[in-house]
Short mmCIF file of C-alpha atoms and ligand atoms in Angstrom, two decimals:
data_model
loop_
_atom_site.label_atom_id
_atom_site.label_comp_id
_atom_site.label_asym_id
_atom_site.label_seq_id
_atom_site.Cartn_x
_atom_site.Cartn_y
_atom_site.Cartn_z
CA MET A 1 26.65 6.40 9.79
CA ILE A 2 23.80 7.17 7.43
CA CYS A 3 21.24 8.09 10.03
CA SER A 4 20.97 8.54 13.75
CA ILE A 5 18.77 6.30 15.87
CA MET A 6 15.33 6.45 14.39
CA ASP A 7 12.40 7.56 16.42
CA VAL A 8 8.90 6.72 15.25
CA ARG A 9 5.93 8.51 16.71
CA ASN A 10 2.25 8.03 16.05
CA LEU A 11 0.57 11.14 14.82
CA PRO A 12 -2.72 11.84 16.58
CA VAL A 13 -4.59 13.61 13.81
CA SER A 14 -8.33 13.62 13.61
CA ASN A 15 -8.90 11.51 10.47
CA ALA A 16 -6.35 8.88 11.52
CA GLU A 17 -7.95 8.63 14.94
CA SER A 18 -11.43 8.14 13.55
CA ASN A 19 -10.46 5.80 10.70
CA PRO A 20 -8.69 2.57 11.75
CA ASN A 21 -7.65 2.00 8.12
CA ILE A 22 -5.33 5.04 8.16
CA LEU A 23 -1.95 5.20 9.89
CA LYS A 24 0.12 8.35 10.10
CA PHE A 25 3.44 8.54 11.94
CA ILE A 26 6.62 10.62 12.09
CA ILE A 27 10.06 9.12 11.50
CA THR A 28 12.93 11.23 12.81
CA GLY A 29 16.62 10.49 12.28
CA ALA A 30 16.14 8.70 8.95
CA ILE A 31 16.98 9.87 5.46
CA PRO A 32 14.14 10.16 2.91
CA ALA A 33 15.59 7.17 1.01
CA PHE A 34 14.71 4.95 3.97
CA ALA A 35 11.10 6.14 3.93
CA ASN A 36 11.00 5.51 0.18
CA ALA A 37 12.42 1.99 0.63
CA LEU A 38 9.71 1.30 3.20
CA ARG A 39 7.04 2.70 0.87
CA ARG A 40 8.19 0.62 -2.09
CA THR A 41 8.51 -2.55 0.02
CA ILE A 42 4.94 -2.10 1.23
CA MET A 43 3.66 -1.61 -2.31
CA SER A 44 5.68 -4.40 -3.94
CA TYR A 45 6.41 -7.12 -1.40
CA VAL A 46 3.80 -7.32 1.38
CA PRO A 47 1.63 -10.26 0.26
CA THR A 48 -2.15 -10.28 0.30
CA ILE A 49 -4.79 -12.67 -1.03
CA ALA A 50 -6.69 -11.85 -4.23
CA ILE A 51 -8.71 -13.76 -6.81
CA ASP A 52 -6.34 -14.87 -9.55
CA GLU A 53 -8.27 -17.42 -11.59
CA VAL A 54 -11.95 -17.79 -12.44
CA ILE A 55 -13.67 -20.90 -13.77
CA MET A 56 -16.76 -19.64 -15.57
CA VAL A 57 -19.38 -22.42 -15.41
CA GLU A 58 -22.24 -20.45 -16.94
CA ASN A 59 -22.62 -16.82 -17.95
CA ASN A 60 -25.48 -15.65 -20.14
CA THR A 61 -25.41 -12.08 -18.79
CA ALA A 62 -24.53 -9.04 -20.90
CA MET A 63 -21.02 -8.88 -19.37
CA PHE A 64 -18.06 -10.63 -20.96
CA ASP A 65 -16.31 -13.26 -18.82
CA GLU A 66 -13.12 -11.16 -18.86
CA TYR A 67 -14.85 -8.05 -17.45
CA ILE A 68 -16.33 -10.03 -14.56
CA THR A 69 -13.03 -11.77 -13.88
CA HIS A 70 -11.13 -8.48 -13.79
CA ARG A 71 -13.61 -6.97 -11.32
CA LEU A 72 -13.43 -10.03 -9.07
CA GLY A 73 -9.64 -9.72 -8.90
CA LEU A 74 -9.89 -6.19 -7.50
CA ILE A 75 -12.10 -7.09 -4.51
CA PRO A 76 -10.01 -6.87 -1.29
CA LEU A 77 -10.12 -10.17 0.62
CA ASN A 78 -9.17 -10.68 4.25
CA SER A 79 -5.51 -11.71 4.15
CA ASP A 80 -4.75 -11.68 7.87
CA ILE A 81 -4.01 -15.41 8.02
CA ASP A 82 -0.58 -17.01 8.24
CA ASP A 83 -1.17 -20.68 7.45
CA LEU A 84 -1.93 -20.37 3.72
CA ASN A 85 1.17 -21.21 1.66
CA LEU A 86 2.46 -19.17 -1.25
CA GLN A 87 1.34 -21.23 -4.25
CA SER A 88 4.77 -21.05 -5.91
CA GLU A 89 6.39 -22.41 -2.73
CA CYS A 90 3.68 -24.87 -1.68
CA ASP A 91 5.32 -28.19 -0.80
CA VAL A 92 1.95 -29.99 -0.72
CA CYS A 93 1.16 -29.55 -4.42
CA ASP A 94 4.49 -28.28 -5.84
CA GLY A 95 2.80 -25.10 -7.02
CA ALA A 96 -0.08 -26.76 -8.88
CA GLY A 97 -2.70 -25.30 -6.50
CA CYS A 98 -4.36 -27.06 -3.56
CA THR A 99 -6.30 -26.22 -0.41
CA SER A 100 -3.02 -25.46 1.39
CA CYS A 101 -2.24 -22.57 -0.96
CA THR A 102 -5.54 -21.51 -2.56
CA VAL A 103 -9.08 -20.66 -1.44
CA THR A 104 -12.10 -21.11 -3.71
CA LEU A 105 -15.02 -18.69 -3.66
CA THR A 106 -18.19 -19.66 -5.51
CA LEU A 107 -20.88 -17.41 -6.93
CA THR A 108 -24.28 -18.68 -8.09
CA GLN A 109 -27.01 -16.22 -9.06
CA GLU A 110 -29.94 -16.24 -11.44
CA THR A 111 -32.93 -14.05 -12.18
CA ASP A 112 -36.43 -14.94 -13.36
CA LEU A 113 -38.30 -13.38 -16.28
CA SER A 114 -39.39 -10.30 -14.35
CA THR A 115 -36.50 -9.40 -12.02
CA SER A 116 -33.05 -7.87 -12.28
CA LEU A 117 -30.31 -8.07 -9.67
CA ILE A 118 -27.10 -6.31 -8.57
CA ILE A 119 -24.43 -8.90 -7.81
CA LYS A 120 -22.28 -7.81 -4.87
CA SER A 121 -19.09 -9.00 -3.23
CA SER A 122 -21.17 -10.59 -0.44
CA ASP A 123 -22.49 -13.08 -3.03
CA LEU A 124 -19.05 -14.72 -3.12
CA ILE A 125 -19.10 -17.76 -0.81
CA PRO A 126 -15.59 -18.88 0.31
CA ASP A 127 -14.68 -22.48 1.17
CA ASP A 128 -12.39 -21.08 3.90
CA HIS A 129 -14.40 -18.78 6.18
CA ARG A 130 -11.30 -16.69 6.99
CA VAL A 131 -10.91 -15.45 3.40
CA TYR A 132 -13.90 -13.22 2.73
CA PRO A 133 -14.53 -9.90 0.93
CA ILE A 134 -13.65 -7.06 3.32
CA VAL A 135 -16.62 -5.00 2.14
CA ASP A 136 -19.95 -6.72 1.44
CA GLU A 137 -21.48 -4.01 -0.69
CA ILE A 138 -18.99 -3.80 -3.58
CA PRO A 139 -21.13 -4.02 -6.75
CA ILE A 140 -19.74 -6.46 -9.32
CA MET A 141 -22.38 -6.23 -12.06
CA LYS A 142 -26.08 -5.94 -12.81
CA MET A 143 -28.00 -8.97 -14.09
CA GLY A 144 -31.05 -8.49 -16.29
CA PRO A 145 -34.16 -10.72 -16.32
CA ASP A 146 -33.78 -14.42 -17.13
CA GLN A 147 -30.00 -14.53 -16.71
CA ARG A 148 -27.66 -16.85 -14.88
CA LEU A 149 -24.10 -16.55 -13.57
CA ILE A 150 -22.25 -19.49 -12.02
CA LEU A 151 -18.51 -19.33 -11.38
CA GLU A 152 -15.67 -20.53 -9.16
CA ALA A 153 -12.98 -18.01 -8.24
CA VAL A 154 -9.60 -19.18 -7.00
CA ALA A 155 -7.78 -16.80 -4.64
CA ARG A 156 -4.14 -17.01 -3.59
CA PHE A 157 -1.35 -15.00 -2.01
CA GLY A 158 0.61 -12.69 -4.29
CA ASN A 159 2.37 -9.34 -4.12
CA GLY A 160 2.30 -5.98 -5.88
CA ARG A 161 5.23 -6.90 -8.13
CA GLU A 162 3.01 -9.46 -9.85
CA HIS A 163 -0.10 -7.30 -10.11
CA ALA A 164 -1.44 -4.16 -8.42
CA LYS A 165 -4.47 -6.12 -7.14
CA TRP A 166 -2.17 -7.64 -4.49
CA GLN A 167 -1.02 -4.28 -3.13
CA PRO A 168 -2.16 -3.95 0.50
CA THR A 169 -2.69 -0.18 0.46
CA ALA A 170 -5.27 2.11 -1.09
CA SER A 171 -2.88 5.06 -0.71
CA ILE A 172 0.63 5.54 0.63
CA GLY A 173 3.15 8.38 0.73
CA PHE A 174 5.42 10.54 2.84
CA GLN A 175 6.45 14.17 3.07
CA TYR A 176 8.89 16.32 5.00
CA MET A 177 7.71 17.88 8.23
CA PRO A 178 6.50 21.41 7.39
CA THR A 179 7.94 24.49 9.09
CA ILE A 180 6.13 27.80 8.70
CA GLU A 181 7.73 31.11 9.67
CA ILE A 182 5.66 34.28 9.71
CA ARG A 183 7.68 37.51 9.60
CA PRO A 184 6.84 39.56 12.70
CA GLY A 185 4.90 42.74 11.97
CA SER A 186 3.72 41.61 8.51
CA LYS A 187 0.17 42.47 7.45
CA PHE A 188 -1.92 39.83 5.71
CA SER A 189 -5.19 39.84 3.81
CA LYS A 190 -7.81 37.15 4.35
CA LYS A 191 -6.99 35.82 0.87
CA VAL A 192 -3.82 34.22 2.28
CA VAL A 193 -5.87 32.05 4.64
CA GLU A 194 -8.46 31.31 1.96
CA ALA A 195 -5.74 30.19 -0.46
CA CYS A 196 -4.69 27.36 1.85
CA PRO A 197 -6.33 24.10 0.70
CA ARG A 198 -5.65 22.33 4.02
CA ASP A 199 -7.07 24.84 6.50
CA VAL A 200 -3.69 25.27 8.20
CA LEU A 201 -3.95 29.00 8.92
CA ASP A 202 -6.24 31.19 11.01
CA TYR A 203 -7.00 34.84 10.26
CA ASP A 204 -6.94 37.55 12.91
CA GLU A 205 -9.09 40.28 11.35
CA LYS A 206 -8.39 42.85 14.06
CA ASN A 207 -4.60 42.74 13.69
CA GLN A 208 -4.58 41.68 10.01
CA SER A 209 -2.30 38.81 10.98
CA ILE A 210 -2.32 35.04 10.57
CA ASN A 211 -1.72 32.20 13.01
CA ILE A 212 -0.85 28.55 12.49
CA LYS A 213 -3.85 26.42 13.41
CA ASP A 214 -2.84 22.93 12.23
CA LEU A 215 0.81 22.68 11.17
CA LEU A 216 0.73 18.94 10.45
CA ALA A 217 -2.03 19.41 7.87
CA CYS A 218 0.29 21.51 5.67
CA ASN A 219 1.22 19.75 2.42
CA LEU A 220 3.91 22.29 1.41
CA CYS A 221 1.92 23.47 -1.62
CA MET A 222 3.21 27.10 -1.23
CA GLU A 223 -0.14 28.67 -2.17
CA CYS A 224 0.01 30.95 0.89
CA VAL A 225 3.52 32.12 -0.06
CA GLU A 226 2.28 33.05 -3.55
CA VAL A 227 -0.62 35.12 -2.24
CA ALA A 228 1.15 36.86 0.68
CA GLU A 229 3.49 39.82 0.30
CA GLU A 230 7.07 38.95 -0.55
CA ASN A 231 8.96 37.30 2.36
CA ALA A 232 5.98 37.75 4.72
CA ILE A 233 5.69 33.99 5.16
CA GLU A 234 8.24 31.25 4.63
CA VAL A 235 7.30 27.57 4.29
CA LYS A 236 9.93 24.82 4.23
CA GLY A 237 10.14 21.05 4.59
CA ASP A 238 12.41 19.59 7.30
CA SER A 239 14.10 16.57 5.68
CA THR A 240 15.18 15.15 9.06
CA GLN A 241 11.56 14.53 10.04
CA ILE A 242 9.33 12.53 7.73
CA ILE A 243 5.57 12.22 7.98
CA PHE A 244 4.54 8.80 6.67
CA LEU A 245 0.93 8.10 5.75
CA LEU A 246 -0.72 4.92 4.55
CA GLU A 247 -4.25 3.63 4.19
CA THR A 248 -4.98 -0.09 3.99
CA ASN A 249 -7.53 -1.40 1.51
CA GLY A 250 -8.70 -3.64 4.35
CA ALA A 251 -6.90 -6.84 3.34
CA LEU A 252 -4.49 -6.45 6.29
CA PRO A 253 -4.61 -4.35 9.47
CA VAL A 254 -2.65 -1.18 8.74
CA GLU A 255 -0.09 -1.74 11.55
CA ASN A 256 0.63 -5.27 10.28
CA ILE A 257 1.50 -3.88 6.84
CA VAL A 258 4.32 -1.72 8.25
CA THR A 259 5.60 -4.53 10.49
CA LYS A 260 5.59 -7.05 7.65
CA ALA A 261 7.34 -4.63 5.27
CA SER A 262 10.04 -3.95 7.89
CA GLU A 263 10.65 -7.70 8.31
CA ILE A 264 10.92 -8.12 4.53
CA LEU A 265 13.40 -5.22 4.33
CA VAL A 266 15.55 -6.86 7.03
CA GLU A 267 15.40 -10.21 5.23
CA MET A 268 16.39 -8.64 1.91
CA THR A 269 19.30 -6.83 3.56
CA GLU A 270 20.54 -10.02 5.26
CA ASN A 271 20.16 -11.83 1.95
CA PHE A 272 22.25 -9.16 0.22
CA ILE A 273 24.97 -9.17 2.92
CA GLU A 274 25.28 -12.96 2.66
CA GLY A 275 25.57 -12.83 -1.13
CA PHE A 276 27.98 -9.89 -1.06
CA GLN A 277 30.30 -11.56 1.47
CA GLU A 278 30.36 -14.68 -0.68
CA ALA A 279 31.30 -12.61 -3.72
CA VAL A 280 34.13 -10.92 -1.79
CA GLU A 281 35.47 -14.31 -0.63
CA LEU A 282 35.36 -15.66 -4.19
CA ALA A 283 37.29 -12.65 -5.45
CA GLU A 284 39.92 -13.00 -2.69
CA ASN A 285 40.39 -16.73 -3.41
CA GLU A 286 40.78 -16.15 -7.15
CA PRO A 287 42.85 -12.95 -7.36
CA ASN A 288 43.71 -13.43 -11.05
CA THR A 289 40.14 -13.56 -12.19
CA MET A 290 37.76 -10.69 -12.58
CA LYS A 291 35.79 -9.91 -9.47
CA ARG A 292 32.68 -11.98 -9.35
CA VAL A 293 29.31 -10.35 -9.20
CA VAL A 294 26.43 -11.80 -7.26
CA THR A 295 23.26 -11.67 -9.29
CA PHE A 296 19.90 -11.79 -7.62
CA GLU A 297 17.69 -13.71 -10.00
CA ARG A 298 14.86 -12.56 -7.83
CA ILE A 299 14.66 -11.35 -4.28
CA PRO A 300 12.47 -13.92 -2.54
CA MET A 301 9.92 -13.03 0.08
CA THR A 302 11.09 -16.02 2.08
CA GLY A 303 14.16 -18.23 2.01
CA LYS A 304 17.72 -17.29 1.16
CA GLU A 305 17.81 -17.98 -2.56
CA TYR A 306 20.44 -16.30 -4.65
CA GLU A 307 22.67 -17.40 -7.46
CA THR A 308 26.23 -16.60 -8.43
CA GLU A 309 27.60 -16.31 -11.93
S1 LIG B 1 2.04 25.66 2.11
FE1 LIG B 1 -0.01 25.18 1.34
S2 LIG B 1 -0.89 23.80 2.86
FE2 LIG B 1 0.89 24.76 3.82
S3 LIG B 1 0.05 26.53 4.89
FE3 LIG B 1 0.67 27.27 2.88
S4 LIG B 1 -1.15 27.07 1.61
FE4 LIG B 1 -1.53 25.85 3.45
#
């Protein structure tokens, strides 16, 4: 058995409590490879909606069409809807693009001879009210006097494998649970506490000792070990407990990202088992041939597609 039964606990830390976009939890009983698989699945496979095509009707501003288009693609859009098809798998239009798989956002702005204007994400008007910019105040560009910008932006579901603009997270990572051992009787200077970038330690001036104030804030940087006397403090990472941290860019609720990634991991694993069993059966039925190898042309987000050679 690779790992014991996993236990996942929410981590009540101050910034995660106050910011609904951040999720921090501890996984115990799993190997680091599992946490890394979860991290990579979140980054590469959890689909979100982003602008992927722009029809520029008129642009006499100082910005090139390509610059504006690139900026539009990076605006996080609400993706918490489940009835918009993947364009490549849309059975209504066969992947050509239709209202069942794409959403169009229009932008129309112009200035007169004496005004200038900052165009913001809130100026994008969607034809489906559920797909809107998560933040209204994202600046796209500045228009000078007597300029006009008219465009249609087509948004669709995609994932991080296609382009980073479809990644659902602003940041994601994991680390081992820190353990800090302070040798009894050791004397410390205040510099040890000041060296810590995460405010983990407290200084007791009277006894010239240190205490652990916030263990979970420790990022295992070892600065305190460098500054303290030799062997006075020992910091290690416990590989059986993993602290997992992610921050959504707003396209999806942060809990949904982890749930969706877990479902995709299960689907990929089932897909692999099915393909592997088929390969074993083929090899058993044709003992004089070389063992067949199942090749995944691509690992689909849905469906059970795989091909054999
Ligand atoms: S290892 Fe780094 S973060 Fe952890 S207590 Fe020491 S200085 Fe602070």
